[in-house]
Coordinates of C-alpha atoms and ligand atoms in Angstrom, one line a residue:
M1 CA -118.0 16.2 50.4
T2 CA -117.0 12.6 51.0
E3 CA -113.8 12.2 52.9
R4 CA -111.1 10.2 51.1
T5 CA -110.3 7.1 53.2
E6 CA -106.8 6.0 53.4
R7 CA -105.8 3.3 51.0
K8 CA -105.2 0.0 52.7
E9 CA -102.0 -1.9 52.2
H10 CA -102.3 -4.8 49.7
I11 CA -100.3 -8.0 50.0
F12 CA -99.1 -7.5 46.5
D13 CA -97.9 -3.9 46.9
K14 CA -94.4 -5.2 47.1
Y15 CA -94.7 -6.6 43.6
L16 CA -95.9 -3.3 42.0
R17 CA -93.9 -0.1 41.3
Q18 CA -96.3 2.3 43.0
D19 CA -94.6 5.3 41.4
K20 CA -95.4 4.0 37.8
L21 CA -99.1 3.7 38.5
P22 CA -101.7 4.3 37.3
H23 CA -101.0 2.2 34.2
I24 CA -101.6 3.2 30.6
W25 CA -103.9 0.3 29.7
C26 CA -107.5 1.0 28.5
P27 CA -110.4 0.2 31.0
G28 CA -111.2 -3.4 30.5
C29 CA -107.9 -4.4 28.9
G30 CA -107.1 -8.0 29.6
N31 CA -103.5 -7.3 30.4
G32 CA -104.2 -6.5 34.1
T33 CA -105.8 -10.0 34.7
V34 CA -102.7 -11.7 33.2
V35 CA -100.4 -9.6 35.4
N36 CA -102.5 -10.4 38.5
A37 CA -102.4 -14.1 37.7
L38 CA -98.6 -14.0 37.2
L39 CA -98.1 -12.2 40.5
H40 CA -100.2 -14.8 42.3
A41 CA -98.1 -17.6 40.8
I42 CA -94.8 -15.9 41.6
D43 CA -96.0 -15.5 45.2
K44 CA -97.0 -19.2 45.4
T45 CA -93.5 -20.4 44.1
G46 CA -91.8 -18.6 46.9
L47 CA -89.1 -17.3 44.5
E48 CA -87.0 -14.5 45.8
Q49 CA -88.1 -11.2 44.3
D50 CA -84.5 -10.1 43.5
K51 CA -83.8 -13.4 41.7
I52 CA -86.5 -12.8 39.2
V53 CA -85.8 -10.9 35.9
L54 CA -88.7 -9.8 33.7
V55 CA -87.7 -9.2 30.0
A56 CA -90.3 -7.7 27.8
G57 CA -90.5 -6.6 24.1
I58 CA -92.7 -3.8 22.8
G59 CA -96.5 -3.6 22.8
C60 CA -99.2 -2.7 25.3
S61 CA -98.6 -6.1 27.0
S62 CA -94.9 -5.7 27.0
R63 CA -95.4 -2.6 29.0
A64 CA -96.3 -4.9 32.0
N65 CA -92.8 -5.2 33.3
G66 CA -92.6 -1.4 33.8
Y67 CA -95.3 -1.8 36.5
M68 CA -93.9 -4.9 38.2
N69 CA -91.3 -4.5 40.9
F70 CA -88.6 -6.9 39.7
C71 CA -85.3 -6.5 37.9
G72 CA -86.2 -6.1 34.3
M73 CA -85.4 -5.1 30.8
H74 CA -87.8 -3.4 28.3
T75 CA -86.1 -4.4 25.1
N76 CA -86.6 -4.0 21.3
H77 CA -89.7 -5.2 19.5
G78 CA -89.6 -9.0 19.0
R79 CA -86.2 -9.4 20.7
A80 CA -87.1 -10.1 24.3
L81 CA -86.1 -13.7 24.0
A82 CA -82.7 -12.9 22.7
Y83 CA -82.0 -10.6 25.6
A84 CA -83.5 -13.1 28.0
T85 CA -81.2 -15.7 26.7
G86 CA -78.2 -13.5 27.4
V87 CA -79.4 -12.8 31.0
K88 CA -79.9 -16.5 31.6
M89 CA -76.6 -17.5 30.1
H90 CA -74.8 -14.9 32.2
N91 CA -76.4 -16.0 35.4
P92 CA -78.3 -19.3 35.3
E93 CA -79.3 -18.9 38.9
L94 CA -81.8 -16.2 37.9
K95 CA -85.5 -17.0 37.1
V96 CA -86.0 -15.3 33.8
I97 CA -89.5 -14.5 32.6
V98 CA -90.4 -13.0 29.2
L99 CA -93.5 -11.0 28.7
T100 CA -94.5 -10.7 25.1
G101 CA -97.6 -10.0 22.9
D102 CA -98.8 -12.2 20.1
G103 CA -97.3 -9.8 17.5
D104 CA -94.1 -9.3 19.5
C105 CA -93.6 -13.0 20.0
T106 CA -94.9 -14.6 16.7
S107 CA -94.6 -11.9 14.1
I108 CA -91.4 -9.8 14.4
G109 CA -90.1 -12.1 17.1
G110 CA -91.1 -15.4 15.5
N111 CA -87.7 -16.6 14.7
H112 CA -86.4 -16.0 18.2
F113 CA -89.4 -17.8 19.6
I114 CA -88.9 -21.0 17.7
H115 CA -85.2 -21.2 18.4
A116 CA -85.7 -20.5 22.1
C117 CA -88.2 -23.4 22.2
R118 CA -85.7 -25.6 20.3
R119 CA -82.9 -24.9 22.8
N120 CA -84.9 -25.8 25.9
I121 CA -83.3 -22.9 27.8
D122 CA -84.8 -22.4 31.3
I123 CA -87.0 -19.3 30.5
T124 CA -90.7 -18.9 31.1
T125 CA -92.5 -17.1 28.3
V126 CA -95.9 -15.5 28.9
V127 CA -97.6 -14.7 25.6
F128 CA -100.4 -12.1 26.0
N129 CA -102.5 -13.1 23.0
N130 CA -105.2 -10.5 22.2
A131 CA -105.2 -11.4 18.5
N132 CA -104.0 -8.0 17.3
Y133 CA -101.3 -5.3 17.6
G134 CA -102.9 -3.2 20.3
M135 CA -100.2 -0.6 20.8
T136 CA -100.0 0.5 17.1
G137 CA -103.8 0.8 16.5
G138 CA -105.1 -2.7 16.0
Q139 CA -103.4 -4.2 13.0
Y140 CA -103.8 -8.0 12.4
S141 CA -101.2 -10.3 13.9
P142 CA -100.3 -14.0 13.2
T143 CA -103.0 -15.0 15.7
T144 CA -105.9 -13.0 14.3
P145 CA -108.6 -15.5 13.5
V146 CA -109.7 -15.9 9.8
N147 CA -112.5 -13.5 8.9
A148 CA -111.8 -11.2 11.9
R149 CA -111.6 -7.5 11.2
T150 CA -108.7 -5.4 12.2
K151 CA -107.3 -2.0 11.0
T152 CA -105.4 -3.8 8.3
S153 CA -108.1 -6.4 7.4
V154 CA -111.2 -4.3 7.4
Y155 CA -113.0 -6.7 5.1
G156 CA -111.9 -9.7 7.1
N157 CA -108.6 -11.5 7.6
I158 CA -107.8 -14.1 5.0
E159 CA -104.6 -15.5 6.6
P160 CA -104.9 -18.7 8.6
N161 CA -103.7 -18.0 12.2
F162 CA -100.8 -19.6 14.2
D163 CA -101.8 -21.8 17.1
I164 CA -99.1 -20.6 19.5
C165 CA -99.2 -23.8 21.6
S166 CA -98.7 -26.0 18.6
L167 CA -95.9 -23.9 17.4
A168 CA -94.2 -24.0 20.7
A169 CA -94.7 -27.7 21.1
T170 CA -93.5 -28.7 17.7
S171 CA -90.5 -26.3 18.1
G172 CA -89.4 -28.2 21.2
A173 CA -90.8 -26.3 24.3
T174 CA -90.9 -28.6 27.2
Y175 CA -93.9 -27.0 29.0
V176 CA -96.8 -25.6 27.0
A177 CA -100.2 -24.5 28.3
R178 CA -103.0 -22.2 27.4
S179 CA -105.7 -20.4 29.5
T180 CA -107.9 -17.4 29.2
I181 CA -108.6 -14.4 31.3
A182 CA -112.0 -16.0 31.8
N183 CA -110.4 -18.9 33.7
A184 CA -107.8 -17.1 35.7
T185 CA -107.5 -19.8 38.3
M186 CA -106.2 -22.1 35.6
M187 CA -103.9 -19.4 34.5
V188 CA -102.3 -19.1 37.9
S189 CA -101.7 -22.7 38.2
Q190 CA -100.2 -22.9 34.7
F191 CA -97.9 -19.9 35.5
E192 CA -96.9 -21.7 38.8
K193 CA -96.1 -24.9 36.9
A194 CA -94.2 -23.0 34.2
L195 CA -92.1 -21.1 36.8
N196 CA -91.3 -24.4 38.6
H197 CA -90.4 -26.1 35.3
R198 CA -86.7 -26.6 34.4
G199 CA -86.6 -25.9 30.6
F200 CA -88.3 -23.7 28.2
S201 CA -92.0 -23.0 29.2
V202 CA -94.7 -21.2 27.3
V203 CA -98.1 -20.1 28.7
E204 CA -100.4 -18.6 26.1
A205 CA -102.7 -16.2 28.0
I206 CA -105.7 -15.4 25.8
C207 CA -106.7 -11.9 26.7
D208 CA -108.9 -9.1 25.3
C209 CA -108.3 -5.8 23.6
P210 CA -111.8 -4.3 23.9
T211 CA -110.8 -0.9 22.5
L212 CA -109.5 -2.1 19.1
F213 CA -110.2 -5.8 18.4
G214 CA -113.5 -5.7 20.3
R215 CA -114.8 -2.5 18.9
I216 CA -114.1 -3.2 15.2
N217 CA -115.6 -6.7 15.4
K218 CA -118.6 -5.5 17.3
L219 CA -117.9 -7.8 20.3
G220 CA -119.4 -5.5 22.9
D221 CA -117.6 -4.1 25.9
A222 CA -115.0 -5.8 28.0
V223 CA -117.6 -7.5 30.2
A224 CA -119.4 -8.9 27.2
M225 CA -116.1 -10.1 25.7
L226 CA -115.2 -11.8 28.9
A227 CA -118.7 -13.4 29.2
D228 CA -118.3 -14.7 25.6
K229 CA -114.9 -16.2 26.5
K230 CA -116.5 -18.0 29.4
T231 CA -118.8 -19.8 27.0
R232 CA -116.1 -20.7 24.5
F233 CA -113.2 -22.2 26.6
I234 CA -113.1 -26.0 26.9
T235 CA -110.4 -28.3 28.2
A236 CA -108.1 -30.4 26.0
A237 CA -109.9 -33.5 27.4
Q238 CA -113.3 -32.3 26.3
A239 CA -111.9 -31.3 22.9
K240 CA -110.8 -34.9 22.2
N241 CA -114.3 -36.2 21.8
M242 CA -115.6 -33.2 19.7
T243 CA -116.1 -33.0 15.9
P244 CA -114.4 -30.2 13.9
D245 CA -117.8 -28.5 13.7
E246 CA -118.3 -28.6 17.4
L247 CA -114.8 -27.3 17.9
S248 CA -115.4 -24.3 15.7
G249 CA -115.0 -21.1 17.8
K250 CA -113.9 -22.9 20.9
I251 CA -110.7 -22.1 22.8
I252 CA -108.9 -25.2 23.9
T253 CA -107.3 -24.7 27.2
G254 CA -105.0 -26.8 29.4
E255 CA -101.6 -28.3 29.4
F256 CA -100.3 -29.6 26.1
V257 CA -96.7 -30.5 26.9
N258 CA -94.9 -31.2 30.2
R259 CA -91.6 -33.0 29.6
T260 CA -89.2 -33.1 32.4
N261 CA -86.7 -35.6 31.0
L262 CA -84.8 -33.4 28.5
P263 CA -81.5 -31.6 29.1
E264 CA -81.6 -27.8 29.8
Y265 CA -79.4 -25.5 27.8
T266 CA -77.4 -23.7 30.4
E267 CA -76.6 -27.0 32.1
Q268 CA -75.4 -28.5 28.9
Y269 CA -73.4 -25.4 28.2
D270 CA -71.6 -25.8 31.6
V271 CA -70.8 -29.4 30.8
L272 CA -69.4 -28.3 27.4
I273 CA -67.1 -25.8 29.0
K274 CA -65.9 -28.3 31.6
N275 CA -65.2 -30.9 28.9
A276 CA -63.4 -28.3 26.7
K277 CA -61.2 -27.2 29.6
E278 CA -60.3 -30.9 30.4
E279 CA -59.3 -31.4 26.8
E280 CA -56.9 -28.4 26.8
Ligands
TPP301 C1 -88.8 -2.6 14.9 C2 -90.2 -2.2 15.3 N1 -91.2 -2.4 14.3 C3 -92.4 -2.0 14.6 C4 -92.7 -1.3 15.8 C5 -94.1 -0.9 16.1 N2 -94.8 -1.7 17.0 C6 -94.8 -1.4 18.3 S1 -95.7 -2.4 19.3 C7 -96.1 -3.3 17.9 C8 -97.1 -4.5 17.9 C9 -97.4 -5.0 19.3 O1 -98.3 -6.0 19.2 P1 -98.4 -7.2 20.2 O2 -97.1 -7.7 20.5 O3 -99.4 -8.1 19.8 O4 -98.8 -6.4 21.6 P2 -100.1 -5.7 22.1 O5 -99.8 -4.2 21.9 O6 -101.2 -6.2 21.4 O7 -100.1 -6.0 23.6 C10 -95.6 -2.8 16.7 C11 -95.8 -3.3 15.3 C12 -91.6 -1.1 16.7 N3 -91.8 -0.6 17.9 N4 -90.4 -1.6 16.4
SF4_302 S1 -105.3 -0.8 23.0 FE1 -106.0 -2.9 23.5 S2 -104.2 -4.0 24.3 FE2 -103.7 -1.8 24.3 S3 -104.2 -1.1 26.3 FE3 -106.0 -0.7 25.1 S4 -107.3 -2.6 25.3 FE4 -105.3 -3.1 26.0

């Protein structure tokens, strides 16, 4: 019989709630890579652990904050940004991070999302985009590509999908970026920039749901899906010189918006209160 060796301490142990592990995610689920990248970024920023608040909605991905050792709220489906806004307004000193899935953020939570972007409130939103509703069995979401099969589009999806980054950019978010779990180094750096940004930041993290989306679309196992992503992601600079045909099936990654000159909501609110008091 092999003797069990003692588990070595890991530098990120402090960031994980050991009593909540193992997690519930399927083997090969992309959520773990996104969490790993986020923890690396948090570590790099040097932010104090007890000054960070993670607010999540509902979904496989929104379960992430249960495993991460920070103050946090697991809220209603689609409503994470509303709660996060309340937390930030109450204490602007906190670094508020929203963890949300593509369904949570752009389907039931779509309205909260566009208005949070519009307000430029200092919140970082991490959208785990796996192109379907994982938690409830693989229904199509607003980011499911046309023709893709899901439990509710078994003959192929006919609805054009949202481009989350374009939606965020046109709604007013002041930092917007996209990366995939196949280029996690880029993801870490985008998370770090988003966390250091003063204003509303969105990082779309393209990840995989091999159990549902992968299986029904015959994309192979998690490793095959990851290998496929590696061949499909390109940078925004590369995309500029490509024709629509060449762009078909590609995932454009990189930074799309980085505006530092616009007023942040909680700061403006403080000025408003000050002015109102002076007028009294
Ligand atoms: C008000 C309400 N409606 C519907 C649900 C059921 N529900 C739970 S999670 C979910 C979808 C989650 O999808 P997504 O946000 O993409 O996250 P994933 O599970 O793929 O990570 C739905 C529809 C719910 N919990 N609450
Ligand atoms: S159902 Fe999909 S999204 Fe949910 S844990 Fe499994 S692989 Fe991940």
